[in-house]
Short mmCIF file of C-alpha atoms in Angstrom, two decimals:
data_model
loop_
_atom_site.label_atom_id
_atom_site.label_comp_id
_atom_site.label_asym_id
_atom_site.label_seq_id
_atom_site.Cartn_x
_atom_site.Cartn_y
_atom_site.Cartn_z
CA UNK A 41 106.85 85.61 93.16
CA UNK A 42 106.86 83.39 96.22
CA UNK A 43 107.78 85.55 99.19
CA UNK A 44 108.64 84.66 102.78
CA UNK A 45 107.63 87.45 105.18
CA UNK A 46 109.22 87.31 108.61
CA UNK A 47 108.35 89.73 111.43
CA UNK A 48 107.57 89.21 115.10
CA UNK A 49 104.88 91.92 115.09
CA UNK A 50 101.45 90.48 114.11
CA UNK A 51 100.13 93.82 112.79
CA UNK A 52 103.06 94.22 110.39
CA UNK A 53 102.73 90.62 109.18
CA UNK A 54 99.00 91.08 108.59
CA UNK A 55 99.17 94.39 106.71
CA UNK A 56 102.25 93.58 104.62
CA UNK A 57 100.91 90.16 103.62
CA UNK A 58 97.73 91.90 102.37
CA UNK A 59 99.84 94.27 100.27
CA UNK A 60 102.01 91.46 98.90
CA UNK A 61 99.05 89.33 97.85
CA UNK A 62 97.13 92.30 96.46
CA UNK A 63 100.16 92.90 94.21
CA UNK A 64 99.79 89.38 92.80
CA UNK A 65 102.51 87.61 94.81
CA UNK A 66 102.27 84.62 97.15
CA UNK A 67 103.11 85.31 100.80
CA UNK A 68 104.18 82.79 103.42
CA UNK A 69 104.54 84.06 106.99
CA UNK A 70 107.04 83.48 109.78
CA UNK A 71 106.76 85.02 113.24
CA UNK A 72 110.42 84.56 114.20
CA UNK A 73 113.83 84.26 112.67
CA UNK A 74 114.06 80.63 113.80
CA UNK A 75 110.82 79.79 111.99
CA UNK A 76 112.05 81.60 108.89
CA UNK A 77 115.29 79.58 108.89
CA UNK A 78 113.28 76.37 109.18
CA UNK A 79 111.05 77.34 106.25
CA UNK A 80 114.07 78.37 104.16
CA UNK A 81 115.63 74.95 104.75
CA UNK A 82 112.52 73.19 103.41
CA UNK A 83 111.20 75.50 100.68
CA UNK A 84 112.28 77.67 97.77
CA UNK A 85 111.46 81.38 97.79
CA UNK A 86 112.13 84.15 95.30
CA UNK A 87 112.41 86.79 98.01
CA UNK A 88 112.58 87.03 101.79
CA UNK A 89 111.28 90.12 103.59
CA UNK A 90 112.48 90.10 107.17
CA UNK A 91 112.66 92.30 110.22
CA UNK A 92 116.20 93.00 111.33
CA UNK A 93 115.76 92.84 115.12
CA UNK A 94 113.94 89.75 116.45
CA UNK A 95 114.34 87.36 119.40
CA UNK A 96 116.43 84.30 118.55
CA UNK A 97 117.82 84.28 115.02
CA UNK A 98 117.90 87.87 113.77
CA UNK A 99 117.40 89.33 110.34
CA UNK A 100 121.10 89.06 109.46
CA UNK A 101 120.95 85.28 109.97
CA UNK A 102 117.82 85.10 107.83
CA UNK A 103 119.54 87.24 105.18
CA UNK A 104 122.53 84.88 105.06
CA UNK A 105 120.25 81.84 104.70
CA UNK A 106 118.22 83.54 102.00
CA UNK A 107 121.31 84.42 99.96
CA UNK A 108 122.60 80.83 100.27
CA UNK A 109 119.30 79.60 98.79
CA UNK A 110 119.44 82.09 95.91
CA UNK A 111 116.62 84.31 97.24
CA UNK A 112 116.74 88.07 97.25
CA UNK A 113 116.25 89.74 100.62
CA UNK A 114 114.63 92.95 101.85
CA UNK A 115 115.41 94.08 105.40
CA UNK A 116 112.97 95.96 107.66
CA UNK A 117 114.69 98.14 110.24
CA UNK A 118 113.58 100.21 113.18
CA UNK A 119 114.38 103.88 113.71
CA UNK A 120 118.05 104.46 114.44
CA UNK A 121 119.20 101.21 112.78
CA UNK A 122 120.66 102.77 109.64
CA UNK A 123 124.14 101.48 110.52
CA UNK A 124 122.85 97.91 110.64
CA UNK A 125 120.91 98.49 107.44
CA UNK A 126 124.07 99.59 105.65
CA UNK A 127 125.83 96.48 106.96
CA UNK A 128 122.96 94.36 105.62
CA UNK A 129 123.19 95.99 102.19
CA UNK A 130 126.88 95.23 102.10
CA UNK A 131 126.11 91.63 103.04
CA UNK A 132 123.91 91.23 100.00
CA UNK A 133 120.45 92.58 100.88
CA UNK A 134 118.64 93.88 97.81
CA UNK A 135 117.16 96.82 99.73
CA UNK A 136 115.88 97.89 103.13
CA UNK A 137 112.96 99.85 104.55
CA UNK A 138 113.02 101.93 107.71
CA UNK A 139 109.91 101.86 109.90
CA UNK A 140 107.40 103.42 109.52
CA UNK A 141 106.89 102.96 105.79
CA UNK A 142 104.03 102.62 103.34
CA UNK A 143 103.13 99.28 101.80
CA UNK A 144 103.61 100.80 98.36
CA UNK A 145 107.33 101.23 99.13
CA UNK A 146 107.73 97.48 99.66
CA UNK A 147 105.71 96.64 96.53
CA UNK A 148 107.94 98.96 94.47
CA UNK A 149 111.00 97.06 95.70
CA UNK A 150 109.38 93.69 94.94
CA UNK A 151 108.59 94.92 91.43
CA UNK A 152 112.26 95.74 90.90
CA UNK A 153 113.28 92.29 92.18
CA UNK A 154 110.81 90.63 89.83
CA UNK A 155 112.17 92.62 86.89
CA UNK A 156 115.74 91.73 87.82
CA UNK A 157 114.81 88.04 87.94
CA UNK A 158 113.34 88.37 84.44
CA UNK A 159 116.65 89.77 83.25
CA UNK A 160 115.52 93.40 83.45
CA UNK A 161 112.76 92.87 80.88
CA UNK A 162 109.34 94.44 81.29
CA UNK A 163 106.29 93.46 79.28
CA UNK A 164 105.68 95.72 76.28
CA UNK A 165 103.09 98.36 77.20
CA UNK A 166 99.60 97.42 76.09
CA UNK A 167 97.10 99.53 74.22
CA UNK A 168 96.12 101.33 77.42
CA UNK A 169 99.59 102.82 77.73
CA UNK A 170 100.89 106.12 76.43
CA UNK A 171 99.75 109.72 76.47
CA UNK A 172 96.62 109.01 74.45
CA UNK A 173 95.21 107.15 77.44
CA UNK A 174 96.10 109.74 80.10
CA UNK A 175 92.74 110.99 81.34
CA UNK A 176 92.87 114.61 82.39
CA UNK A 177 90.07 116.52 80.71
CA UNK A 178 89.68 119.02 77.92
CA UNK A 179 90.61 122.28 79.60
CA UNK A 180 93.09 124.50 77.74
CA UNK A 181 95.61 123.95 80.54
CA UNK A 182 95.48 120.18 80.25
CA UNK A 183 95.50 120.21 76.43
CA UNK A 184 98.64 122.36 76.49
CA UNK A 185 100.22 119.97 78.99
CA UNK A 186 99.46 116.91 76.87
CA UNK A 187 100.66 118.59 73.67
CA UNK A 188 103.95 119.52 75.32
CA UNK A 189 104.24 116.01 76.76
CA UNK A 190 103.98 114.57 73.25
CA UNK A 191 106.89 116.75 72.18
CA UNK A 192 108.83 115.52 75.22
CA UNK A 193 108.08 111.89 74.24
CA UNK A 194 109.61 112.49 70.82
CA UNK A 195 112.81 113.79 72.39
CA UNK A 196 115.55 112.14 74.44
CA UNK A 197 116.47 115.32 76.32
CA UNK A 198 116.38 115.75 80.08
CA UNK A 199 112.87 116.38 81.39
CA UNK A 200 111.79 118.07 84.63
CA UNK A 201 108.19 117.78 85.83
CA UNK A 202 106.95 120.23 88.45
CA UNK A 203 103.69 119.68 90.29
CA UNK A 204 102.04 119.56 93.69
CA UNK A 205 101.61 116.30 95.59
CA UNK A 206 98.91 114.14 94.07
CA UNK A 207 99.03 115.88 90.68
CA UNK A 208 100.22 112.79 88.80
CA UNK A 209 103.90 113.47 88.08
CA UNK A 210 104.96 109.82 87.95
CA UNK A 211 101.87 108.85 85.91
CA UNK A 212 102.77 111.49 83.34
CA UNK A 213 106.45 110.51 83.27
CA UNK A 214 105.59 106.85 82.70
CA UNK A 215 103.13 107.75 79.92
CA UNK A 216 105.83 109.81 78.20
CA UNK A 217 108.24 106.88 78.47
CA UNK A 218 105.63 104.50 77.02
CA UNK A 219 105.13 106.79 74.04
CA UNK A 220 108.85 107.24 73.45
CA UNK A 221 111.34 105.23 71.40
CA UNK A 222 112.49 103.67 74.70
CA UNK A 223 109.09 102.08 75.40
CA UNK A 224 110.40 98.50 75.20
CA UNK A 225 113.04 99.17 77.85
CA UNK A 226 112.57 99.63 81.62
CA UNK A 227 110.96 102.61 83.33
CA UNK A 228 112.72 102.74 86.70
CA UNK A 229 111.30 105.12 89.33
CA UNK A 230 113.38 106.25 92.32
CA UNK A 231 111.92 108.25 95.20
CA UNK A 232 114.86 110.36 96.37
CA UNK A 233 113.02 111.40 99.53
CA UNK A 234 112.21 107.83 100.60
CA UNK A 235 115.79 106.52 100.63
CA UNK A 236 118.12 107.18 103.54
CA UNK A 237 120.65 109.85 102.45
CA UNK A 238 123.61 107.60 103.19
CA UNK A 239 122.31 104.91 100.86
CA UNK A 240 121.11 106.87 97.83
CA UNK A 241 124.54 106.62 96.16
CA UNK A 242 124.51 102.84 96.51
CA UNK A 243 120.90 102.78 95.29
CA UNK A 244 121.82 104.64 92.11
CA UNK A 245 125.33 103.33 91.37
CA UNK A 246 125.29 99.86 92.92
CA UNK A 247 128.49 98.26 94.21
CA UNK A 248 130.93 95.49 93.37
CA UNK A 249 131.58 92.41 95.45
CA UNK A 250 134.13 93.29 98.10
CA UNK A 251 133.48 97.02 97.84
CA UNK A 252 132.75 97.18 101.56
CA UNK A 253 133.30 94.96 104.54
CA UNK A 254 131.03 91.91 104.15
CA UNK A 255 129.96 92.96 100.64
CA UNK A 256 129.74 89.31 99.58
CA UNK A 257 127.80 89.92 96.40
CA UNK A 258 127.67 92.65 93.78
CA UNK A 259 124.58 94.86 93.67
CA UNK A 260 123.10 96.37 90.54
CA UNK A 261 122.14 100.03 90.91
CA UNK A 262 119.23 101.88 89.33
CA UNK A 263 121.41 103.30 86.53
CA UNK A 264 122.08 99.79 85.27
CA UNK A 265 118.48 98.68 85.82
CA UNK A 266 117.32 101.51 83.57
CA UNK A 267 119.81 100.73 80.78
CA UNK A 268 118.23 101.59 77.44
CA UNK A 269 115.15 102.98 79.16
CA UNK A 270 114.17 105.79 81.51
CA UNK A 271 115.29 106.62 85.04
CA UNK A 272 112.68 108.72 86.87
CA UNK A 273 113.98 110.62 89.91
CA UNK A 274 111.00 111.70 91.98
CA UNK A 275 111.31 114.34 94.71
CA UNK A 276 114.75 115.27 93.39
CA UNK A 277 114.56 118.41 95.55
CA UNK A 278 115.33 116.07 98.48
CA UNK A 279 118.65 114.91 96.95
CA UNK A 280 121.76 115.89 98.92
CA UNK A 281 124.33 118.21 97.36
CA UNK A 282 127.10 115.60 97.25
CA UNK A 283 124.85 113.19 95.34
CA UNK A 284 123.81 116.02 93.02
CA UNK A 285 127.47 116.44 92.05
CA UNK A 286 127.77 112.74 91.20
CA UNK A 287 124.52 112.76 89.23
CA UNK A 288 125.69 115.78 87.25
CA UNK A 289 128.87 113.94 86.22
CA UNK A 290 126.84 110.93 85.06
CA UNK A 291 124.60 113.17 82.96
CA UNK A 292 127.60 114.96 81.44
CA UNK A 293 129.83 111.96 80.76
CA UNK A 294 127.16 109.26 80.23
CA UNK A 295 129.25 106.86 82.26
CA UNK A 296 129.60 105.80 85.90
CA UNK A 297 131.37 103.42 88.23
CA UNK A 298 129.84 101.08 90.75
CA UNK A 299 130.96 101.83 94.29
CA UNK A 300 134.24 100.07 94.94
CA UNK A 301 134.91 99.47 91.25
CA UNK A 302 137.65 100.82 88.97
CA UNK A 303 135.69 99.87 85.85
CA UNK A 304 133.85 102.62 84.00
CA UNK A 305 130.49 101.60 82.57
CA UNK A 306 128.88 103.38 79.65
CA UNK A 307 125.28 104.40 80.11
CA UNK A 308 122.39 104.76 77.69
CA UNK A 309 119.38 106.07 79.60
CA UNK A 310 117.02 109.01 79.60
CA UNK A 311 116.69 110.82 82.91
CA UNK A 312 113.42 112.42 83.96
CA UNK A 313 113.04 114.16 87.30
CA UNK A 314 110.15 115.56 89.29
CA UNK A 315 109.82 118.05 92.10
CA UNK A 316 106.98 119.29 94.26
CA UNK A 317 108.69 122.68 94.57
CA UNK A 318 110.02 125.19 92.04
CA UNK A 319 113.68 124.21 91.63
CA UNK A 320 114.55 127.63 90.17
CA UNK A 321 113.79 129.17 93.57
CA UNK A 322 115.68 126.36 95.31
CA UNK A 323 118.72 127.01 93.12
CA UNK A 324 118.59 130.75 93.80
CA UNK A 325 118.56 129.98 97.53
CA UNK A 326 121.60 127.72 97.18
CA UNK A 327 119.58 124.57 97.94
CA UNK A 328 120.01 122.99 94.51
CA UNK A 329 122.86 123.08 92.00
CA UNK A 330 122.28 125.41 89.06
CA UNK A 331 124.39 123.31 86.69
CA UNK A 332 122.39 120.17 87.51
CA UNK A 333 119.12 122.07 87.08
CA UNK A 334 120.19 123.13 83.58
CA UNK A 335 120.86 119.49 82.67
CA UNK A 336 117.55 118.27 84.09
CA UNK A 337 115.22 120.85 82.62
CA UNK A 338 116.24 120.93 78.99
CA UNK A 339 112.49 120.33 78.74
CA UNK A 340 110.07 121.24 81.51
CA UNK A 341 106.43 120.37 82.22
CA UNK A 342 104.39 122.16 84.88
CA UNK A 343 101.31 120.22 85.95
CA UNK A 344 98.65 122.73 87.00
CA UNK A 345 96.86 121.89 90.27
CA UNK A 346 93.30 120.63 89.91
CA UNK A 347 91.87 123.84 91.37
CA UNK A 348 93.23 125.70 88.32
CA UNK A 349 91.49 123.40 85.83
CA UNK A 350 88.11 122.77 87.38
CA UNK A 351 86.64 122.20 83.90
CA UNK A 352 88.46 118.83 83.86
CA UNK A 353 86.83 117.53 87.04
CA UNK A 354 83.61 116.13 85.46
CA UNK A 355 85.59 113.98 83.01
CA UNK A 356 87.94 112.79 85.75
CA UNK A 357 85.00 111.88 88.02
CA UNK A 358 83.30 109.92 85.22
CA UNK A 359 86.56 108.10 84.50
CA UNK A 360 87.17 107.16 88.14
CA UNK A 361 83.56 106.04 88.63
CA UNK A 362 83.80 103.66 85.69
CA UNK A 363 87.30 102.52 86.63
CA UNK A 364 86.42 101.58 90.20
CA UNK A 365 82.86 100.37 89.57
CA UNK A 366 84.10 98.10 86.79
CA UNK A 367 81.42 99.28 84.37
CA UNK A 368 79.77 102.51 83.21
CA UNK A 369 77.89 104.40 85.95
CA UNK A 370 74.89 106.67 85.38
CA UNK A 371 75.77 110.39 85.24
CA UNK A 372 75.83 112.25 88.52
CA UNK A 373 73.02 114.74 89.27
CA UNK A 374 73.93 118.32 88.27
CA UNK A 375 73.95 119.58 91.88
CA UNK A 376 76.38 116.82 92.91
CA UNK A 377 78.72 117.49 90.02
CA UNK A 378 78.55 121.25 90.67
CA UNK A 379 79.56 120.73 94.31
CA UNK A 380 82.47 118.48 93.37
CA UNK A 381 83.64 120.94 90.73
CA UNK A 382 83.46 123.88 93.14
CA UNK A 383 85.73 122.18 95.71
CA UNK A 384 89.43 123.14 95.51
CA UNK A 385 90.88 119.60 95.97
CA UNK A 386 94.12 120.42 97.79
CA UNK A 387 95.24 116.80 97.31
CA UNK A 388 94.68 117.12 93.55
CA UNK A 389 93.80 114.14 91.34
CA UNK A 390 94.82 111.57 93.96
CA UNK A 391 92.39 113.07 96.49
CA UNK A 392 89.61 113.19 93.88
CA UNK A 393 90.08 109.52 93.03
CA UNK A 394 89.99 108.56 96.72
CA UNK A 395 86.75 110.54 97.12
CA UNK A 396 85.17 108.64 94.21
CA UNK A 397 86.25 105.33 95.75
CA UNK A 398 84.69 106.36 99.07
CA UNK A 399 81.40 107.34 97.41
CA UNK A 400 81.19 103.98 95.64
CA UNK A 401 81.92 102.17 98.90
CA UNK A 402 79.11 104.07 100.63
CA UNK A 403 76.42 103.89 97.94
CA UNK A 404 77.48 101.32 95.35
CA UNK A 405 77.59 101.93 91.62
CA UNK A 406 73.80 102.32 91.34
CA UNK A 407 73.41 104.59 94.37
CA UNK A 408 71.71 107.97 94.52
CA UNK A 409 74.79 110.06 95.16
CA UNK A 410 74.75 113.32 97.11
CA UNK A 411 77.50 115.95 97.42
CA UNK A 412 78.26 114.65 100.91
CA UNK A 413 79.22 111.23 99.56
CA UNK A 414 82.20 112.86 97.83
CA UNK A 415 82.87 115.80 100.13
CA UNK A 416 82.14 114.39 103.58
CA UNK A 417 84.09 116.10 106.29
CA UNK A 418 82.53 114.52 109.34
CA UNK A 419 81.85 117.95 110.87
CA UNK A 420 78.74 118.25 113.07
CA UNK A 421 76.25 120.50 111.28
CA UNK A 422 74.26 121.80 114.24
CA UNK A 423 76.73 122.17 117.07
CA UNK A 424 78.19 125.69 117.00
CA UNK A 425 79.22 125.51 120.65
CA UNK A 426 81.74 122.70 120.12
CA UNK A 427 85.41 123.48 120.56
CA UNK A 428 87.65 123.45 117.50
CA UNK A 429 89.60 120.50 118.93
CA UNK A 430 86.44 118.38 119.29
CA UNK A 431 85.31 119.23 115.76
CA UNK A 432 88.71 118.29 114.35
CA UNK A 433 88.68 115.04 116.36
CA UNK A 434 85.21 114.14 115.05
CA UNK A 435 86.22 114.91 111.48
CA UNK A 436 89.40 112.86 111.75
CA UNK A 437 87.62 109.87 113.27
CA UNK A 438 84.84 109.97 110.66
CA UNK A 439 87.25 110.16 107.75
CA UNK A 440 89.50 107.35 109.02
CA UNK A 441 86.49 105.10 109.55
CA UNK A 442 85.26 105.74 106.00
CA UNK A 443 88.65 105.05 104.42
CA UNK A 444 89.02 101.88 106.52
CA UNK A 445 85.62 100.71 105.25
CA UNK A 446 86.61 101.55 101.68
CA UNK A 447 89.67 99.29 101.94
CA UNK A 448 87.96 96.45 103.82
CA UNK A 449 89.73 97.38 107.09
CA UNK A 450 93.12 96.81 105.48
CA UNK A 451 95.28 99.17 107.53
CA UNK A 452 98.21 99.20 105.13
CA UNK A 453 96.12 100.40 102.18
CA UNK A 454 94.20 102.79 104.46
CA UNK A 455 97.43 104.39 105.67
CA UNK A 456 98.63 104.73 102.09
CA UNK A 457 95.36 106.43 101.02
CA UNK A 458 95.60 108.81 103.97
CA UNK A 459 99.23 109.59 103.23
CA UNK A 460 100.49 108.46 106.66
CA UNK A 461 102.47 105.49 107.98
CA UNK A 462 100.85 102.37 109.42
CA UNK A 463 102.31 103.27 112.81
CA UNK A 464 100.74 106.74 112.63
CA UNK A 465 97.40 105.21 111.62
CA UNK A 466 97.56 102.74 114.50
CA UNK A 467 98.29 105.55 116.96
CA UNK A 468 95.40 107.64 115.62
CA UNK A 469 93.01 104.67 115.79
CA UNK A 470 94.03 104.03 119.38
CA UNK A 471 93.65 107.70 120.34
CA UNK A 472 90.23 107.93 118.66
CA UNK A 473 88.96 104.54 119.86
CA UNK A 474 88.44 103.20 116.34
CA UNK A 475 88.02 99.51 115.64
CA UNK A 476 88.28 98.46 119.25
CA UNK A 477 91.73 100.01 119.66
CA UNK A 478 91.30 101.99 122.85
CA UNK A 479 93.42 104.87 124.05
#
């Protein structure tokens, strides 16, 4: 897609344009609302991504111009601007993001816009899709997981996936979808924890034109986007109780209404959900509805953390080495593989993959790898008199510098790998004096 990115902050323009182009789109930049309006008058764009608050013409003016030209619009808002964001959604914005946010959140929205512009059609999964291509190892725990996942793919029942952060819940859900009878229809992921509570209903149900003040266009919700396919609700433990009630009704009746509409729409979707916590305990504590839990976990998959299936680590390492090197890599020395296998990997498979990427960035695919290439902590080895604070500072600086190098100093992708926002990364770089950003 051709995308116009408008923001008056150079750092945001730089990092988001990297993300947009890395995702295969074309990005054109504007540093002000006035410049964006000028570009919109002269050019055609599929989507406009614009900050809401800027000197001169603001994001609402850019939104109006984008909608007049037939472009979708994504609004970027600052903290405390949820009211304006809701107004923008009612005025026809496709979605909004509240600062700070990860680049992956924007790319996910752009993917949805692209699918909508194709009429909701996704390419048929290729030969690399499906459970047969999910790399996880040969441990009994993983074999049981994959066998149960195959049974889940053959069913259309509600599915709940439980697993720690980084364990691959969405990867598994998508593989199940791609092996199911719904494979030719959309797989639509929704991160319940990443959407402002006041907007999750609109995100799921959509709204009709005129549903709210200044709702000049209708908006399709995720239920409709997933028609015939699979809706994946990640971090469903973050869903508010009032939205849980509405979701339960949809699952029971297989129908829904857009916000502001009197028309009931029938629904043919499969719902999968995922949680990083045990929802049974949440329900017992009154933090999640029991009746909704019963609907969601007709089938249940528990992804064991990597520390409980260490036998799978060698196969995963070999897979990630080949994947990121672009060709087969010579086997690791036994002492290196033993050290990697002995580590507990609190960040699970995601952390392991990042460690492999870092090792390749440091040594290259033909390098003589050592345990430290994968397990570097940045801790001084011979300085027992250092304070804990100084050791932690040194470790943090060292790790950030390595991840920056891995991603070619792209701060957006670095922040995503570290699991923090760009703003948080910028603040840490300034505090640690990294990359010329002084405290």
